[in-house]
Coordinates of C-alpha atoms in Angstrom, one line a residue:
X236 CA 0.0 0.0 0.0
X237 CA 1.9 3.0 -1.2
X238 CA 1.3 6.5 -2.3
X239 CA -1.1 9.2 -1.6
X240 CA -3.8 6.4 -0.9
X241 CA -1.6 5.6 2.2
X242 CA -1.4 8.7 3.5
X243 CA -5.1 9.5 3.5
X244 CA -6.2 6.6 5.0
X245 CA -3.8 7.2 7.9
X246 CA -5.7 10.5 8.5
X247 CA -8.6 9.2 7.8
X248 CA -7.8 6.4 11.0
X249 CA -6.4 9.6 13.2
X250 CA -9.6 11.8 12.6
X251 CA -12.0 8.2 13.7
X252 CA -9.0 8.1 16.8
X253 CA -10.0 11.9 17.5
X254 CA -13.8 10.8 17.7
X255 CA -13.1 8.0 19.7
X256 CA -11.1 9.7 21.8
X257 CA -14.1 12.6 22.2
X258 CA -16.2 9.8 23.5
X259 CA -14.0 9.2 26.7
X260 CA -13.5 12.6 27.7
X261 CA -17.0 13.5 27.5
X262 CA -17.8 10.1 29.5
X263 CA -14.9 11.2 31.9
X264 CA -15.9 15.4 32.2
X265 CA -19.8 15.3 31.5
X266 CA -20.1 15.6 35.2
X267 CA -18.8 18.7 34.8
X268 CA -20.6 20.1 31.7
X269 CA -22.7 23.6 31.7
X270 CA -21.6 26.6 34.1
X271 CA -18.4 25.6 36.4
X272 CA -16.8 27.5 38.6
X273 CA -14.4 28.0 41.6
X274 CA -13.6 29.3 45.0
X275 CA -11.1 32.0 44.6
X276 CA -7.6 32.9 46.7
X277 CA -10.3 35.1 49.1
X278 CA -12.7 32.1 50.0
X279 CA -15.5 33.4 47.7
X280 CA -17.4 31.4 45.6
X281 CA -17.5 32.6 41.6
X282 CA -20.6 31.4 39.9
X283 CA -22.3 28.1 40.9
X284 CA -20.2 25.5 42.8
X285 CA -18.7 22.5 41.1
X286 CA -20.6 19.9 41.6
X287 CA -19.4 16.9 43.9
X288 CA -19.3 14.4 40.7
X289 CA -17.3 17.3 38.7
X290 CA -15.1 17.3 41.8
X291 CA -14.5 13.4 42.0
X292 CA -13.4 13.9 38.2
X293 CA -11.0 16.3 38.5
X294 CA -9.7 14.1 41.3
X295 CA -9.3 11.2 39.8
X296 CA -7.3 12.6 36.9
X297 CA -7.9 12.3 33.0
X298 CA -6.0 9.9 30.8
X299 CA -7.4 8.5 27.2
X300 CA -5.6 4.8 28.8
X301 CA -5.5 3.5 32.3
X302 CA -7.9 6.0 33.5
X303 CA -9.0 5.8 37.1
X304 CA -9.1 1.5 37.2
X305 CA -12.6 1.4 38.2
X306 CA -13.9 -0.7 35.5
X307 CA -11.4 -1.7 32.4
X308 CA -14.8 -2.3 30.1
X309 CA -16.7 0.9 31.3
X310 CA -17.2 3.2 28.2
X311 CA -15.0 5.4 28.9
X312 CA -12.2 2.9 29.3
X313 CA -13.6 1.2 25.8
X314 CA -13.6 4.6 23.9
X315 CA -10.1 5.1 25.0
X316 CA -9.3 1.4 23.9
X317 CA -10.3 2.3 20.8
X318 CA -8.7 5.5 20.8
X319 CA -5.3 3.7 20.9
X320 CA -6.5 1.1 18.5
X321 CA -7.1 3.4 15.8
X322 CA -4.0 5.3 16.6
X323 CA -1.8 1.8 16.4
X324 CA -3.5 1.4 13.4
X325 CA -3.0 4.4 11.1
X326 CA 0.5 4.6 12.3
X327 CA 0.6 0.7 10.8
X328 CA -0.6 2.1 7.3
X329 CA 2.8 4.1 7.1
X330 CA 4.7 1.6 8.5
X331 CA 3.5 -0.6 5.5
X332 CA 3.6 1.8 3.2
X333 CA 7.0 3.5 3.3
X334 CA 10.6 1.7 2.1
X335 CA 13.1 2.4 5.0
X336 CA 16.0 1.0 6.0
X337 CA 16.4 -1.7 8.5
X338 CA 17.1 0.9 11.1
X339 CA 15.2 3.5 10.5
X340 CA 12.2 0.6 10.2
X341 CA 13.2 -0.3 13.9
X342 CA 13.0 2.9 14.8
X343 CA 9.8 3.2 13.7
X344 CA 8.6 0.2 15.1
X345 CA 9.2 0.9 18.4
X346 CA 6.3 3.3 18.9
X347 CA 3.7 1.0 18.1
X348 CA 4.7 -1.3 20.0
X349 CA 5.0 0.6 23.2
X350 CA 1.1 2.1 21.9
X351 CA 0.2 -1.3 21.6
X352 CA 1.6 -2.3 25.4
X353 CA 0.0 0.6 26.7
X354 CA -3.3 0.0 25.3
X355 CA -3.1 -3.5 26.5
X356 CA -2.5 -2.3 29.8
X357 CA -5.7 0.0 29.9
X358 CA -7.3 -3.8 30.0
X359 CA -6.1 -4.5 33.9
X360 CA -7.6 -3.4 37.3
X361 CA -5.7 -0.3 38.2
X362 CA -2.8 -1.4 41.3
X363 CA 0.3 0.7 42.9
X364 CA 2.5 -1.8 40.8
X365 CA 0.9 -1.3 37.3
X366 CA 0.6 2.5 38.2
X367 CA 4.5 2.9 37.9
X368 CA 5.0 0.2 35.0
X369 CA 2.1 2.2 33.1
X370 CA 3.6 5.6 34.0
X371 CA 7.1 4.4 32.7
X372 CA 5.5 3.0 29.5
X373 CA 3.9 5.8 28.7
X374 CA 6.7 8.1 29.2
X375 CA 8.9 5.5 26.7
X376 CA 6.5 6.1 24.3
X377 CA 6.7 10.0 24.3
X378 CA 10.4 9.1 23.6
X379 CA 10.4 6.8 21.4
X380 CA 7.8 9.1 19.2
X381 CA 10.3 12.6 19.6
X382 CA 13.2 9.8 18.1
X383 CA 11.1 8.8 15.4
X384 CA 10.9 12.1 14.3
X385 CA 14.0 13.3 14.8
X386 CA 15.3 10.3 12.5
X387 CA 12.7 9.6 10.2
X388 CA 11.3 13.0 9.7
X389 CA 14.3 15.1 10.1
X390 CA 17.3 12.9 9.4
X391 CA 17.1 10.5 6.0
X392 CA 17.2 11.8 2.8
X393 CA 13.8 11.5 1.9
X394 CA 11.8 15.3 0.3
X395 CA 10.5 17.8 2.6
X396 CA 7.0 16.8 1.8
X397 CA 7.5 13.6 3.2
X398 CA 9.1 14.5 5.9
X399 CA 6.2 16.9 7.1
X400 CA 4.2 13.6 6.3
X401 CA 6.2 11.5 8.4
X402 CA 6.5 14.5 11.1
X403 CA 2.4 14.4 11.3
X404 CA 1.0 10.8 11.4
X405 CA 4.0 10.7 14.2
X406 CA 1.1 12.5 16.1
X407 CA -0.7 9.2 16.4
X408 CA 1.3 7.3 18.8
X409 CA 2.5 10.5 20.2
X410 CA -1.1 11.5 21.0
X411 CA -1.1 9.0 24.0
X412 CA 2.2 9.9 25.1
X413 CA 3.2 11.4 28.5
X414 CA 4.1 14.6 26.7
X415 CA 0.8 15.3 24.6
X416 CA -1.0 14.6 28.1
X417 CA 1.4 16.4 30.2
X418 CA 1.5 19.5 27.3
X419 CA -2.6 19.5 28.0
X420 CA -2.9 19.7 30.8
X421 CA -0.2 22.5 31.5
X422 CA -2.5 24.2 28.8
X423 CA -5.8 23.4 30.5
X424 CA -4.2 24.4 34.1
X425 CA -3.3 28.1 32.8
X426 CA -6.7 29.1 31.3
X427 CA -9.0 27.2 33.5
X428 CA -9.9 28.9 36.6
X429 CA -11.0 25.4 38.5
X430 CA -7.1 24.2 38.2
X431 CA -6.2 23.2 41.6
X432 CA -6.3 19.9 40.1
X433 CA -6.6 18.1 37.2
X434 CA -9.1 20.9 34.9
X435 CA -11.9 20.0 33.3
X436 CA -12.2 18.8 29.4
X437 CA -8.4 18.0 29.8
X438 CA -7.6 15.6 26.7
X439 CA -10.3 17.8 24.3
X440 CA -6.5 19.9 23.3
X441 CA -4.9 16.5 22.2
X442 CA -8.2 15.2 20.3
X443 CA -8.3 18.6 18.4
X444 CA -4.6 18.6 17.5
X445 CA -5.0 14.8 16.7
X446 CA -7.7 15.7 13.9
X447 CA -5.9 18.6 13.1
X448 CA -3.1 16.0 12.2
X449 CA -5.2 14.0 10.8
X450 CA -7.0 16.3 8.3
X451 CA -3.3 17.4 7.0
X452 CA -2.7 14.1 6.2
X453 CA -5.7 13.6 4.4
X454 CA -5.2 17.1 2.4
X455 CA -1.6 17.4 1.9
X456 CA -0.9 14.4 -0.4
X457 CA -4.4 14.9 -2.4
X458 CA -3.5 18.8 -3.1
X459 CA 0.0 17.7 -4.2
X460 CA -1.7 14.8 -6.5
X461 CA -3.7 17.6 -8.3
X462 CA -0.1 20.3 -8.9
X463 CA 1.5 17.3 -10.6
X464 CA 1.0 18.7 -14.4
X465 CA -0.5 15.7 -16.9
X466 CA 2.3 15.4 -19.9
X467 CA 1.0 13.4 -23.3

């Protein structure tokens, strides 16, 4: 499977992730949907309190895998599942589509697998012990993702088209890294006023820049299909 055709369907799979993905943070935040607010540095309350379910959300902490162990096959666990499944999968397409070198294709390989582990572990009751191996997974993933872009997209020889395309359907397996988490909620936490802990809608940045991703792929190659001049 090579060519443009690759390349689309690998957004195509990253936009379906994004969707996916939209399903377990609105299962995860819809506690907290409608007005929210906060009680300031004075002690006041602003607007309408949070709500005591909004409140056990932001406690428990958002993450598309592994999120709070309270039931591997509630929907929210599922729809992150699946999240990671159609992540895995688009970044497969390019895998299968492009003709690296044995090293680079290592390189490349690593990711998914790592994606792969971590959506396996999303599968088993949340305990102290998995807590750390999960944390440390998902951390090796967010590394093995800035790697694969620094020698597939930036190193190699191959045009700087390609590279951009390499650079974005890197955002699948990066999008359930420790570094696209950690980079949302550091975003989340300075605009949202209720972040004294983990703020609401935290993961909606990474879905949107996942589709974002996504959509590129699907344009890019399509708009460079249709410059190519037809010769007799």
């Amino acid at each position: 499977m090579r060519g443009r055709r690759s390349w689309v369907l690998a957004g195509v799979l990253m936009v379906l992730a994004a969707l996916a993905g939209s399903a377990a943070v609105w299962q995860h935040w819809r506690s907290c949907a409608g007005p929210q607010t906060f009680v300031d540095a004075s002690g006041a309350a602003v607007g309408s309190p949070l709500g005591e379910a909004c409140l056990r959300a932001m406690d428990d902490g958002f993450s598309f895998l592994y999120p709070d162990g309270k039931d591997p096959w509630r929907p929210e666990s599922v729809a992150g599942l699946a999240f990671a499944v159609l992540l895995a999968a688009s970044w497969t397409v390019v895998l299968l589509s492009q003709r690296w070198g044995r090293a680079s294709r290592v390189v490349a390989v690593v990711p998914l697998v790592l994606l792969l582990l971590t959506a396996a572990l999303n599968l088993l009751a949340r305990s102290d012990a998995l807590d750390s191996v999960f944390a440390h997974v998902q951390l090796a993933l967010s590394a093995s993702v800035v790697l694969a872009v620094v020698v597939l997209a930036l190193g190699g020889t191959a045009r700087p088209r390609e590279r951009v395309l390499v650079a974005l359907a890197l955002c699948a397996p990066g999008a359930a890294g420790f570094l696209a988490l950690a980079a949302d909620y550091a975003v989340m936490a300075t605009f949202s006023e209720a972040n004294w802990d983990t703020p609401p809608w935290t993961g909606t940045l990474t879905l949107v820049a996942t589709a974002l991703a996504g959509v590129a792929l699907v344009v890019l190659p399509v708009r460079a299909g249709r410059s190519v001049p037809v010769t007799a």
